[in-house]
Each structure stands twice: as C-alpha cells, then as structure tokens.
C-alpha cells in the first residue's frame, strides 16, 4: 500500500493500482485525502471516523460500488466529497446528515438510476451537485418541491429578488424521460436565474419518442398541474355514536389520486368512496359510522399525480354526555325531585362511557324495568342485512332489507340524506314490513341511506349509497332496447308484406289476351234437361240456342257440358236442372 503525503498542506494521495481497501494509516491531522485509480470496491462503516479535521475527501476513478450509510461517520468538518468515476448505482443520501458542513457533492460518471424524494432534506446545504453522466430518467416531483434551488427559483422567476447563495447543478448526459414528473425541471431550464447555474444548459430528452432528442428549452409538454386539495371542514365536533362523513376535493393534471391517513399512523379501516366527475377533478369521502373516542384525531387527505403532491387535514373531536340517576324506590319524593334537577355533565373521553338520557317516567316499577331491559337486549341482538335498492322512478326509491333475530315488537330506524351531507333525515317505517319507499328525491343526485335496529347506530354494512341518475339510465336503456327491437321487426316484416300485396294485385289485374277476349264474344249457352224420363220434342221446338261460330270453338265449349250431363243422374220426380 503506497500513499504519499504533503506535510505542508496536510494532504495525502493514495493511488496504488493494487490497493483494494481503504487505508487505515492516514495521519489523523489530514485535511485533504485523495484515493484515486485503485481497485477498491467498497467503503466500509466508519472508514474515516478518526479523521476529524478532514475537509476534502476524493475517492475518484476507482471501482467503488457499495457505500454504507455510516461510511462517513464523524466527518463534521468535511466540505467537499467527490465520488465520480465509480460504479455506484445507489447512494446513501441519509449519510449526508453526518456531514453538516458539506457544500460539494460530485457523483458524475456513475450508474445511479434514481434519487428518492426524501433526499431533498439532506441537500439543503449543498451549493454544488453533479449527477451528470448517470442513468437517471426522472426526478421525484417532491424533491423539486423540497429542494430550495428548484422551489425558490421557480417561485421567484417573475421577481428581481436574487438568492444570496448560488447553486451549481450538473444534470446533462442522462436519459431523461420528459413527462410531468420533471415538468418543473424543464420549465426551470427555460428561465434565466442567476441563483442557479447549470453546468451544461443543453440538456435533451431521451423519451418519449415524440420528444427524443429535443432540448429541454424547446420541449413542450402536455398540461401539467400539481394537485390542489381542500377538505369540506378543518374541524368537526360530533357526539359519541354518531356518523361522520369526511370529504376532500382535489384538482390537478393528470387527475390526482387521493389517499387518507391519520397523523398517529393508525390504519384507516373505514369505507372510502372516490369518484372522478371530470378530467383533472377528483373527490373522496371517508365514512365514520358509530364513532367512538378512538376515532378522534387528525385525518389527512393526500392528493398526488406526476406533477407533485399536496395534502389537507381535518380534525375530528368526539364528545359524549352522561347523567346521574337515582332510583325512586330507595328515596322519597324529595330525593326524587332532586334527581330530576340533576344537571348533565360532559363525560371524560373513555371508550366505555356512553350517553344515558334521563328517564321521562320516574315511577317505573321493578317489573317494568326488567321488561324494558329485556326488550333493550333483544333490540341489540336484532341485525339488519342484505340492504338493497329497488329502483322505480327517478324521484322515488324503495329499500328492502332482511332482519335477523327480529320479534313482533322489533323496530328499525331509517335515515337518508344527500351524499356528503352531515345531517340525515329520519323516515317513519312499519315494524311489520322490511320495506320502505323514499319519495321526493331529486333526479341525477347521489343519496346515502342507512337502516339499523332502533336505538343502535348503523354500521357500514347497514348503509347503502345510490344515485337517481342510474334510474334514468335503466329506463332509457330499456326504451332503447324496445325501439331497437321494433325497428328490427319493421325491417324484416314490411318488405314481406309489400311483396305479398304486389303478388295479390298482380293476379287480380292481369289483362286478358286478345284471343280470350274474342272467344268471350262468341260463347253461347247450351241448356240441356237432365232427366231419366224421355221427353218428346215438338217439331217447332229446339233445345239449342246458338250463335254460329267455328266448329272447333263450339266443340270446346260444349265438351264440358256433355260430359257432366252423362254423369248426372236424377230421379224421375226430381226437379229438372240445367247445367251450363
């Protein structure tokens, strides 16, 4: 291992081609350490911890492929770190926290493929960052929101205020994919800002295909808009056991995705509904049913797309009321009057405490209390299942459900409201029927309805969300099917009817030939008496009334009559008939 030192400048150079590990015999007062052109492949944990005065560390053009998160431990005075010309695919950005005075970080000519979004918090003090000649295709949009060189430069591009500290960036020679994720970087390259200097301003796109080879300064992206999110309320106070709906709305392009989290990192296991009414717009509702004290806290709605991320929060406070009751059997009228004047006090936030209203009838007997308790237990055992909607019109909806463990006295509570509204309207129902009709609904509107045993808060399985616009869609679709079927029938049947009419008319109006017309003029009628009794013929009588025609025509007309005459037999007393 060969390392040369320059005592005057407290500088050490290690460039032995056969060196395969970090040297450990470096003088402790070294200020500048250069390790170059070796075969070192790894920087181990706390490799330089004893070099407390080290300000410049160059580990360049080696074979380093792995750096531990604690490799730079205790380098409090380090001002410059150069790791260019190695084989790094990742870099431990958290290790920069061990170097609070670091101003220069050179990672160019490596194989870095990505930079995490949280790296921005460790880059705040840097004034020189070179990540050129790597394999970066994009940068997290959150990184550019956090890191001052991007956020402050973009915010102040229309002002004359210059940053007091200049930042130098090396971004060239990377296969950048130009989309909304680096839209801020592309816009940044088009402005002139003396606070940020690019080592090479001629940065070009490698993708998509439509922008390949185009310089950032000339690239035109589709609309890119960072999400903007807001909640329907910032603070909500609700009584114990009630239902709460939390809503947030977001806009952005591309259309953002919404997620709900809690500030205390408790999983959000509630019903969440999301909808995109139009491009670039999205809203989300989280339904808290039968809330308890554990549901209190801060809920955060995060909106994220390729252009960035935003969030808004809403705080939920749960309150409850408890009263003190005195049994009327144990005390007299005086104590009973004092009990009726007992004031309500706010309960402590304990999950076991519930609201206990004052009884309206103080003279309840012991037997009646027992029956009431039994009825209350039975009501708690009643469950509502299979809640569904029967669509009738766009202004009326019928709900049906199935009750389990129900008795003849079991009753249910039906609540409904427009989707997103806090207050729900009660609806009277017949306890003997598992069906109710809601009238007076608005067309093309979303509603939420809940059915639960009386006195029991509804659960998410006992609520249903429906929309009256679906009714119109169903009716219109059925009408469209009917029109289509009728049209198809007409197309098939009408041509057939017209063809048959044509054939019938053709048969009735068929003209006679000239020969048939002449023949009709020359026809004559032969009357012949059909009888078995011989008949005498007078000399002056003649049985034929004829018109002279050709012999062939006469034979043709009389042949049928002669044949029929020979085959017809009548009795002697029968009436004479004539056959034409």
Coordinates of C-alpha atoms in Angstrom, one line a residue:
X1 CA 0.0 0.0 0.0
X2 CA 1.6 3.2 -1.2
X3 CA 0.3 6.7 0.0
X4 CA 2.3 9.9 -0.3
X5 CA 1.7 12.8 2.0
X6 CA 2.4 16.5 1.7
X7 CA 3.0 17.7 5.3
X8 CA 2.9 21.4 4.4
X9 CA -0.7 21.1 3.1
X10 CA -1.6 18.1 5.3
X11 CA -2.6 16.3 2.1
X12 CA -2.4 12.5 1.4
X13 CA -2.6 10.8 -2.0
X14 CA -3.2 7.1 -2.4
X15 CA -3.1 5.8 -6.0
X16 CA -1.6 2.3 -5.8
X17 CA -3.3 0.3 -8.6
X18 CA -3.2 -2.8 -6.4
X19 CA -4.9 -1.1 -3.4
X20 CA -8.2 -3.0 -2.7
X21 CA -9.3 -1.4 0.6
X22 CA -9.5 1.9 2.3
X23 CA -6.1 2.7 4.0
X24 CA -6.1 2.9 7.8
X25 CA -2.7 4.5 8.4
X26 CA -3.6 8.0 7.2
X27 CA -2.3 10.8 9.6
X28 CA -5.1 12.0 11.9
X29 CA -4.4 15.7 11.1
X30 CA -5.0 15.1 7.4
X31 CA -7.2 17.9 5.8
X32 CA -7.3 16.5 2.3
X33 CA -7.4 12.8 1.3
X34 CA -7.3 11.6 -2.3
X35 CA -7.8 7.9 -3.2
X36 CA -7.6 7.5 -6.9
X37 CA -7.2 4.8 -9.6
X38 CA -7.4 1.8 -7.3
X39 CA -9.4 -1.4 -7.2
X40 CA -11.3 -0.5 -4.0
X41 CA -14.9 -1.8 -4.4
X42 CA -16.4 -0.9 -1.0
X43 CA -16.2 1.9 1.6
X44 CA -16.9 0.2 5.0
X45 CA -18.6 1.6 8.0
X46 CA -16.8 4.4 9.8
X47 CA -13.9 4.2 7.4
X48 CA -12.7 7.8 8.2
X49 CA -14.1 8.3 11.7
X50 CA -10.6 9.3 13.1
X51 CA -10.0 12.0 10.6
X52 CA -11.8 14.7 12.5
X53 CA -10.1 17.5 10.6
X54 CA -10.8 16.2 7.1
X55 CA -12.3 18.8 4.8
X56 CA -11.7 17.3 1.3
X57 CA -12.3 13.7 0.5
X58 CA -11.8 12.5 -3.1
X59 CA -12.4 8.8 -3.8
X60 CA -12.4 9.1 -7.6
X61 CA -12.0 6.7 -10.5
X62 CA -11.9 3.5 -8.5
X63 CA -14.2 0.5 -8.5
X64 CA -16.5 1.5 -5.6
X65 CA -19.9 0.0 -5.9
X66 CA -21.1 0.0 -2.3
X67 CA -21.1 2.7 0.3
X68 CA -22.5 2.0 3.8
X69 CA -24.9 4.5 5.4
X70 CA -22.3 5.1 8.2
X71 CA -19.2 5.2 6.0
X72 CA -18.8 9.0 6.6
X73 CA -19.4 8.9 10.3
X74 CA -17.8 11.8 12.3
X75 CA -16.8 13.8 9.3
X76 CA -18.2 17.0 10.8
X77 CA -15.7 19.3 9.1
X78 CA -16.0 17.8 5.6
X79 CA -16.6 20.4 3.0
X80 CA -16.1 18.5 -0.3
X81 CA -16.9 14.9 -1.2
X82 CA -16.1 13.6 -4.7
X83 CA -17.0 10.1 -5.8
X84 CA -17.0 10.5 -9.5
X85 CA -15.8 7.7 -11.9
X86 CA -17.0 4.8 -9.8
X87 CA -19.7 2.1 -10.2
X88 CA -22.3 3.4 -7.8
X89 CA -25.9 2.5 -8.7
X90 CA -27.3 3.9 -5.4
X91 CA -26.0 6.5 -2.9
X92 CA -26.9 6.6 0.9
X93 CA -28.4 10.1 1.0
X94 CA -29.0 9.7 4.7
X95 CA -25.3 9.7 5.2
X96 CA -25.1 13.4 4.4
X97 CA -26.6 14.1 7.8
X98 CA -23.2 13.1 9.2
X99 CA -21.6 16.0 7.2
X100 CA -23.4 19.2 8.2
X101 CA -20.7 21.4 6.6
X102 CA -20.7 19.6 3.2
X103 CA -21.1 22.0 0.3
X104 CA -19.9 20.0 -2.7
X105 CA -21.1 16.5 -3.8
X106 CA -19.8 15.1 -7.1
X107 CA -21.4 11.8 -8.3
X108 CA -21.0 12.2 -12.0
X109 CA -19.9 9.3 -14.2
X110 CA -21.5 6.6 -12.1
X111 CA -24.5 4.3 -12.6
X112 CA -27.1 6.0 -10.4
X113 CA -30.6 5.2 -11.6
X114 CA -32.9 7.1 -9.2
X115 CA -33.0 9.6 -6.4
X116 CA -35.6 9.2 -3.6
X117 CA -38.0 12.0 -2.8
X118 CA -36.7 12.3 0.8
X119 CA -33.2 13.1 -0.4
X120 CA -34.2 16.7 -0.6
X121 CA -34.0 17.2 3.1
X122 CA -30.3 16.2 3.0
X123 CA -29.4 18.5 0.1
X124 CA -30.3 21.8 1.6
X125 CA -26.7 22.9 2.4
X126 CA -25.2 21.9 -1.0
X127 CA -24.1 24.6 -3.4
X128 CA -22.6 22.2 -5.9
X129 CA -24.2 18.9 -7.0
X130 CA -23.1 17.0 -10.1
X131 CA -25.2 14.0 -11.0
X132 CA -24.4 14.1 -14.7
X133 CA -23.5 11.1 -16.8
X134 CA -25.6 8.6 -14.8
X135 CA -28.7 6.6 -15.7
X136 CA -31.3 8.9 -14.4
X137 CA -34.6 9.1 -16.3
X138 CA -36.6 11.2 -13.9
X139 CA -36.6 13.1 -10.6
X140 CA -39.3 12.9 -8.0
X141 CA -41.6 15.9 -8.1
X142 CA -41.5 16.1 -4.3
X143 CA -37.7 16.5 -4.5
X144 CA -38.1 19.7 -6.5
X145 CA -40.8 20.9 -4.1
X146 CA -38.4 20.5 -1.1
X147 CA -35.0 21.4 -2.5
X148 CA -34.6 25.2 -2.5
X149 CA -32.7 25.5 -5.8
X150 CA -35.9 24.4 -7.6
X151 CA -38.7 25.7 -5.4
X152 CA -37.2 29.2 -4.8
X153 CA -36.1 29.6 -8.3
X154 CA -39.5 28.8 -9.8
X155 CA -41.3 30.9 -7.2
X156 CA -39.1 34.0 -7.9
X157 CA -38.8 33.7 -11.6
X158 CA -41.0 36.7 -12.1
X159 CA -39.3 38.9 -9.5
X160 CA -36.0 40.7 -9.3
X161 CA -35.0 39.1 -6.0
X162 CA -31.9 37.0 -6.3
X163 CA -30.8 34.3 -3.9
X164 CA -27.9 35.2 -1.8
X165 CA -26.3 31.8 -2.5
X166 CA -25.6 30.4 -6.0
X167 CA -26.1 26.7 -6.7
X168 CA -24.4 24.8 -9.5
X169 CA -26.1 21.8 -10.9
X170 CA -24.9 19.1 -13.3
X171 CA -27.8 17.2 -15.0
X172 CA -26.6 16.6 -18.5
X173 CA -25.9 13.2 -20.2
X174 CA -28.8 11.3 -18.5
X175 CA -31.5 9.5 -20.4
X176 CA -34.3 11.9 -19.2
X177 CA -37.9 10.8 -19.9
X178 CA -39.7 14.1 -20.4
X179 CA -43.1 14.0 -18.8
X180 CA -45.0 15.8 -16.0
X181 CA -42.7 14.3 -13.3
X182 CA -39.8 16.6 -14.5
X183 CA -42.1 19.4 -15.8
X184 CA -40.7 21.8 -13.2
X185 CA -37.1 20.9 -14.2
X186 CA -38.0 21.6 -17.9
X187 CA -39.6 24.9 -17.0
X188 CA -36.6 25.7 -14.8
X189 CA -34.2 25.2 -17.7
X190 CA -36.2 27.8 -19.8
X191 CA -35.8 30.7 -17.3
X192 CA -32.8 32.8 -16.6
X193 CA -31.9 32.8 -12.9
X194 CA -28.6 33.9 -11.6
X195 CA -29.1 31.9 -8.4
X196 CA -28.9 28.6 -10.2
X197 CA -26.3 27.7 -12.9
X198 CA -26.4 24.6 -15.0
X199 CA -23.0 23.1 -15.9
X200 CA -24.4 22.3 -19.3
X201 CA -27.7 24.0 -20.2
X202 CA -28.1 21.9 -23.4
X203 CA -30.0 19.1 -21.7
X204 CA -32.1 16.9 -24.0
X205 CA -34.9 14.4 -23.7
X206 CA -34.4 10.7 -24.5
X207 CA -38.1 9.9 -24.3
X208 CA -41.0 9.7 -25.1
X209 CA -40.4 9.0 -28.8
X210 CA -42.2 12.3 -29.8
X211 CA -39.6 14.3 -27.7
X212 CA -36.5 12.2 -28.2
X213 CA -33.5 14.4 -29.0
X214 CA -35.4 17.7 -28.2
X215 CA -33.7 20.1 -25.8
X216 CA -35.4 20.9 -22.5
X217 CA -35.5 24.6 -23.6
X218 CA -37.7 23.6 -26.6
X219 CA -39.7 20.8 -25.2
X220 CA -43.4 21.4 -24.9
X221 CA -45.3 19.1 -22.5
X222 CA -49.0 18.5 -22.2
X223 CA -50.8 20.3 -19.4
X224 CA -49.1 19.5 -16.1
X225 CA -50.6 20.9 -12.9
X226 CA -49.6 20.0 -9.3
X227 CA -52.6 18.9 -7.2
X228 CA -54.5 21.4 -5.1
X229 CA -56.6 19.7 -2.3
X230 CA -59.0 21.0 0.2
X231 CA -61.4 19.5 2.8
X232 CA -65.0 20.3 3.4
X233 CA -64.1 21.4 7.0
X234 CA -61.0 21.7 9.1
X235 CA -62.5 20.8 12.4
X236 CA -65.5 18.6 13.2
X237 CA -67.1 18.0 16.6
X238 CA -69.5 15.1 16.8
X239 CA -71.3 13.3 19.6
X240 CA -70.4 9.8 20.5
X241 CA -72.1 7.1 18.4
X242 CA -72.9 9.4 15.5
X243 CA -72.0 9.1 11.8
X244 CA -69.4 11.4 10.3
X245 CA -68.5 11.9 6.7
X246 CA -65.1 13.5 5.8
X247 CA -64.7 14.8 2.3
X248 CA -61.8 16.3 0.4
X249 CA -61.7 17.6 -3.2
X250 CA -58.6 17.8 -5.4
X251 CA -57.8 19.3 -8.8
X252 CA -54.7 18.7 -10.9
X253 CA -53.5 17.3 -14.2
X254 CA -53.1 14.4 -14.6
X255 CA -56.0 13.6 -12.4
X256 CA -54.6 13.1 -8.9
X257 CA -55.1 10.1 -6.7
X258 CA -56.4 10.5 -3.2
X259 CA -55.4 8.6 0.0
X260 CA -56.5 9.0 3.6
X261 CA -54.1 8.7 6.5
X262 CA -54.0 9.5 10.2
X263 CA -51.4 11.7 11.9
X264 CA -50.9 9.0 14.5
X265 CA -50.2 6.4 11.8
X266 CA -53.2 4.3 12.8
X267 CA -54.6 2.4 9.8
X268 CA -57.7 3.9 8.2
X269 CA -60.1 1.0 8.1
X270 CA -63.2 2.8 7.1
X271 CA -65.4 2.9 4.0
X272 CA -63.8 5.2 1.4
X273 CA -65.5 6.3 -1.8
X274 CA -63.8 8.1 -4.6
X275 CA -65.2 9.5 -7.9
X276 CA -63.8 11.4 -10.8
X277 CA -66.6 13.7 -12.2
X278 CA -64.4 15.1 -14.9
X279 CA -60.8 15.2 -16.1
X280 CA -58.5 16.8 -13.6
X281 CA -61.0 16.6 -10.8
X282 CA -61.4 14.0 -8.1
X283 CA -63.1 13.8 -4.7
X284 CA -63.0 11.3 -1.8
X285 CA -65.3 10.6 1.1
X286 CA -64.5 8.6 4.2
X287 CA -67.4 7.4 6.3
X288 CA -67.1 7.1 10.0
X289 CA -70.1 5.2 11.4
X290 CA -70.9 4.9 15.1
X291 CA -67.8 6.8 16.1
X292 CA -66.1 6.3 19.5
X293 CA -63.4 8.1 21.2
X294 CA -60.7 6.1 19.4
X295 CA -61.9 7.7 16.2
X296 CA -60.9 11.1 17.3
X297 CA -57.8 12.6 15.8
X298 CA -56.4 14.3 12.7
X299 CA -57.2 12.8 9.3
X300 CA -55.0 13.8 6.3
X301 CA -56.1 13.6 2.6
X302 CA -53.2 13.4 0.2
X303 CA -53.5 14.1 -3.5
X304 CA -50.7 13.0 -5.8
X305 CA -50.0 13.0 -9.5
X306 CA -47.0 13.1 -11.8
X307 CA -46.6 16.8 -11.2
X308 CA -46.5 16.7 -7.4
X309 CA -48.3 16.0 -4.2
X310 CA -50.4 18.1 -1.8
X311 CA -52.4 17.3 1.4
X312 CA -55.0 18.8 3.6
X313 CA -56.2 17.8 7.1
X314 CA -59.4 17.7 9.2
X315 CA -59.5 17.2 13.0
X316 CA -62.4 15.1 14.4
X317 CA -63.4 15.6 18.1
X318 CA -65.8 13.2 19.8
X319 CA -67.9 14.4 22.8
X320 CA -70.3 12.5 25.0
X321 CA -72.9 13.3 27.7
X322 CA -73.6 11.3 30.9
X323 CA -76.2 11.9 33.6
X324 CA -76.5 10.7 37.2
X325 CA -79.8 8.9 38.1
X326 CA -81.2 7.9 41.5
X327 CA -83.6 5.0 41.9
X328 CA -87.1 6.3 43.0
X329 CA -87.8 3.2 45.1
X330 CA -84.9 3.9 47.5
X331 CA -85.7 7.5 48.2
X332 CA -88.8 9.6 48.8
X333 CA -90.4 12.3 46.8
X334 CA -87.8 14.9 48.0
X335 CA -84.9 12.9 46.7
X336 CA -86.9 12.1 43.5
X337 CA -87.3 15.9 42.9
X338 CA -83.6 16.4 43.5
X339 CA -82.8 13.7 41.0
X340 CA -85.0 15.3 38.3
X341 CA -83.0 18.6 38.8
X342 CA -79.6 16.8 38.3
X343 CA -77.6 18.7 35.6
X344 CA -75.9 17.0 32.7
X345 CA -72.1 16.9 32.8
X346 CA -69.7 16.3 30.0
X347 CA -68.1 12.8 30.2
X348 CA -64.5 12.0 30.2
X349 CA -63.1 10.7 26.9
X350 CA -63.3 7.0 27.8
X351 CA -64.4 4.5 25.2
X352 CA -66.5 2.6 27.7
X353 CA -68.8 5.6 28.5
X354 CA -72.0 6.1 26.5
X355 CA -74.8 8.7 26.5
X356 CA -77.5 7.9 29.2
X357 CA -80.6 10.1 28.8
X358 CA -82.9 11.0 31.8
X359 CA -86.0 8.7 32.1
X360 CA -89.2 10.5 31.3
X361 CA -91.3 8.4 33.7
X362 CA -89.8 8.2 37.2
X363 CA -92.5 5.8 38.6
X364 CA -91.3 2.8 36.7
X365 CA -91.8 -0.4 38.7
X366 CA -89.3 -3.2 39.0
X367 CA -91.2 -5.5 36.7
X368 CA -91.4 -2.8 34.1
X369 CA -87.6 -2.2 34.3
X370 CA -87.0 -5.9 33.8
X371 CA -89.2 -5.9 30.7
X372 CA -87.5 -2.8 29.3
X373 CA -84.1 -4.3 29.9
X374 CA -85.1 -7.5 28.2
X375 CA -86.5 -5.5 25.2
X376 CA -83.3 -3.5 25.0
X377 CA -81.2 -6.6 24.9
X378 CA -83.4 -8.1 22.3
X379 CA -83.1 -4.9 20.2
X380 CA -79.3 -5.1 20.5
X381 CA -79.5 -8.7 19.1
X382 CA -81.5 -7.7 16.0
X383 CA -79.4 -7.2 13.0
X384 CA -80.2 -5.8 9.5
X385 CA -78.7 -7.5 6.5
X386 CA -79.0 -7.5 2.7
X387 CA -79.9 -3.9 2.4
X388 CA -80.6 -3.2 -1.3
X389 CA -82.4 -0.7 -3.5
X390 CA -85.4 -1.3 -5.8
X391 CA -85.5 1.4 -8.5
X392 CA -88.9 2.6 -9.6
X393 CA -88.6 6.2 -10.8
X394 CA -86.0 9.0 -10.8
X395 CA -87.8 10.6 -7.8
X396 CA -88.7 7.5 -5.7
X397 CA -86.6 4.6 -4.4
X398 CA -87.7 1.6 -2.5
X399 CA -85.4 0.0 0.1
X400 CA -85.7 -3.6 1.2
X401 CA -83.7 -5.5 3.9
X402 CA -83.7 -8.6 6.0
X403 CA -83.9 -8.6 9.8
X404 CA -82.3 -11.4 11.9
X405 CA -83.5 -12.3 15.4
X406 CA -86.4 -9.9 15.0
X407 CA -89.6 -10.1 17.1
X408 CA -93.1 -8.7 16.6
X409 CA -92.1 -5.6 18.6
X410 CA -88.7 -5.0 16.8
X411 CA -88.4 -1.7 15.1
X412 CA -85.8 -0.2 12.8
X413 CA -84.6 3.3 12.1
X414 CA -84.3 4.5 8.5
X415 CA -82.1 7.6 7.8
X416 CA -81.3 9.1 4.5
X417 CA -79.6 12.3 3.1
X418 CA -77.9 13.6 0.0
X419 CA -74.5 12.1 -0.3
X420 CA -71.9 14.2 1.5
X421 CA -74.4 16.0 3.8
X422 CA -73.8 15.6 7.5
X423 CA -77.4 15.7 8.7
X424 CA -79.6 12.6 7.8
X425 CA -83.4 12.7 7.7
X426 CA -85.3 10.1 9.7
X427 CA -88.1 8.2 7.9
X428 CA -91.1 6.5 9.6
X429 CA -91.4 2.8 8.9
X430 CA -93.8 -0.1 9.6
X431 CA -92.2 -2.5 12.0
X432 CA -94.0 -5.4 10.4
X433 CA -92.5 -4.8 7.0
X434 CA -89.0 -4.9 5.7
X435 CA -89.6 -2.3 3.1
X436 CA -89.8 1.4 2.8
X437 CA -90.2 3.9 0.0
X438 CA -88.4 7.3 -0.1
X439 CA -90.3 9.9 -2.1
X440 CA -89.4 13.4 -3.3
X441 CA -85.9 12.6 -4.4
X442 CA -84.1 14.8 -6.9
X443 CA -83.1 13.3 -10.3
X444 CA -79.4 12.8 -11.1
X445 CA -78.4 13.0 -7.4
X446 CA -76.5 10.7 -5.1
X447 CA -78.1 9.7 -1.8
X448 CA -77.0 7.7 1.2
X449 CA -79.5 5.6 3.3
X450 CA -79.0 3.6 6.5
X451 CA -81.2 1.0 8.1
X452 CA -80.4 -0.2 11.7
X453 CA -82.3 -1.5 14.7
X454 CA -83.9 1.2 16.7
X455 CA -81.5 2.8 19.2
X456 CA -78.4 1.2 17.6
X457 CA -76.0 3.3 15.4
X458 CA -75.8 1.9 11.8
X459 CA -72.7 0.1 10.7
X460 CA -71.2 0.5 7.2
X461 CA -72.8 -2.8 6.1
X462 CA -76.2 -1.3 7.0
X463 CA -75.8 1.8 4.8
X464 CA -76.1 2.0 1.0
X465 CA -75.3 4.7 -1.5
X466 CA -77.4 5.0 -4.6
X467 CA -77.9 7.5 -7.4
X468 CA -81.1 8.5 -9.1
X469 CA -79.4 9.1 -12.4
X470 CA -79.0 5.3 -12.7
X471 CA -82.8 5.0 -12.8
X472 CA -82.9 7.2 -15.8
X473 CA -80.1 5.2 -17.4
X474 CA -82.0 2.0 -16.8
X475 CA -85.3 3.3 -18.2
X476 CA -83.6 4.9 -21.2
X477 CA -81.7 1.7 -21.9
X478 CA -84.9 -0.4 -21.7
X479 CA -86.6 2.1 -24.0
X480 CA -83.7 1.9 -26.4
X481 CA -83.8 -1.9 -26.5
X482 CA -87.6 -1.7 -27.2
X483 CA -87.0 0.8 -30.1
X484 CA -84.2 -1.4 -31.5
X485 CA -86.4 -4.5 -31.4
X486 CA -89.3 -2.7 -33.1
X487 CA -87.0 -1.3 -35.8
X488 CA -85.6 -4.7 -36.5
X489 CA -89.1 -6.2 -36.7
X490 CA -90.2 -3.5 -39.1
X491 CA -87.2 -4.0 -41.3
X492 CA -88.0 -7.7 -41.6
X493 CA -91.8 -7.7 -41.9
X494 CA -92.6 -4.6 -44.0
X495 CA -90.7 -5.9 -47.1
X496 CA -92.6 -9.2 -46.9
X497 CA -96.0 -7.5 -46.6
X498 CA -95.2 -5.3 -49.6
X499 CA -94.1 -8.4 -51.6
X500 CA -97.4 -10.3 -50.9
X501 CA -99.5 -7.3 -51.7
X502 CA -97.7 -6.9 -55.0
X503 CA -98.4 -10.6 -55.9
X504 CA -102.1 -10.3 -55.0
X505 CA -102.6 -7.2 -57.0
X506 CA -100.7 -8.7 -60.0
X507 CA -103.1 -11.7 -60.0
X508 CA -106.2 -9.5 -59.9
X509 CA -105.3 -7.0 -62.5
X510 CA -103.7 -9.5 -65.0
X511 CA -105.1 -8.5 -68.5
X512 CA -106.7 -11.0 -70.8
X513 CA -105.2 -11.9 -74.1
X514 CA -106.8 -10.8 -77.4
X515 CA -107.8 -14.4 -78.2
X516 CA -109.6 -14.8 -74.9
X517 CA -111.5 -11.5 -75.5
X518 CA -112.8 -12.7 -78.9
X519 CA -113.7 -16.1 -77.5
X520 CA -115.8 -14.5 -74.8
X521 CA -117.8 -12.7 -77.5
X522 CA -118.6 -16.0 -79.4
X523 CA -119.6 -18.1 -76.4
X524 CA -123.1 -19.5 -76.2
X525 CA -125.0 -21.3 -73.5
X526 CA -126.4 -24.8 -74.1
X527 CA -129.3 -25.8 -71.9
X528 CA -129.9 -29.5 -71.5
X529 CA -132.6 -31.2 -69.5
X530 CA -131.2 -33.7 -67.2
X531 CA -133.8 -36.4 -66.5
X532 CA -134.3 -40.2 -66.8
X533 CA -137.8 -39.7 -68.2
X534 CA -137.9 -39.5 -72.0
X535 CA -139.1 -36.3 -73.4
X536 CA -140.8 -35.6 -76.7
X537 CA -139.7 -32.9 -78.8
X538 CA -142.1 -31.0 -81.0
X539 CA -141.2 -30.1 -84.4
X540 CA -141.3 -26.4 -83.7
X541 CA -139.1 -26.6 -80.5
X542 CA -135.4 -26.7 -80.5
X543 CA -133.2 -27.3 -77.5
X544 CA -130.3 -25.2 -78.7
X545 CA -129.9 -21.5 -78.8
X546 CA -126.8 -20.9 -80.7
X547 CA -124.7 -18.4 -82.4
X548 CA -122.8 -19.6 -85.3
X549 CA -119.2 -20.0 -84.5
X550 CA -116.4 -22.0 -85.8
X551 CA -116.8 -25.8 -85.3
X552 CA -113.7 -26.0 -83.1
X553 CA -114.8 -23.4 -80.7
X554 CA -118.3 -25.0 -80.4
X555 CA -116.8 -28.3 -79.5
X556 CA -114.6 -26.8 -77.0
X557 CA -117.4 -25.0 -75.1
X558 CA -119.8 -28.0 -75.2
X559 CA -117.4 -30.7 -74.2
X560 CA -117.6 -30.0 -70.5
X561 CA -121.4 -29.7 -70.5
X562 CA -121.8 -33.0 -72.4
X563 CA -119.6 -34.9 -70.1
X564 CA -121.3 -33.5 -67.0
X565 CA -124.7 -34.4 -68.5
X566 CA -123.8 -38.0 -68.9
X567 CA -122.5 -38.3 -65.3
X568 CA -125.5 -36.7 -63.6
X569 CA -128.5 -38.8 -62.7
X570 CA -131.7 -37.6 -61.2
X571 CA -134.8 -39.4 -60.0
X572 CA -137.9 -39.3 -62.0
X573 CA -139.7 -36.9 -59.7
X574 CA -136.8 -34.6 -59.2
X575 CA -136.8 -31.1 -60.5
X576 CA -135.2 -30.5 -63.8
X577 CA -131.8 -28.8 -63.6
X578 CA -129.8 -27.0 -66.2
X579 CA -126.1 -27.2 -66.4
X580 CA -124.0 -24.6 -68.2

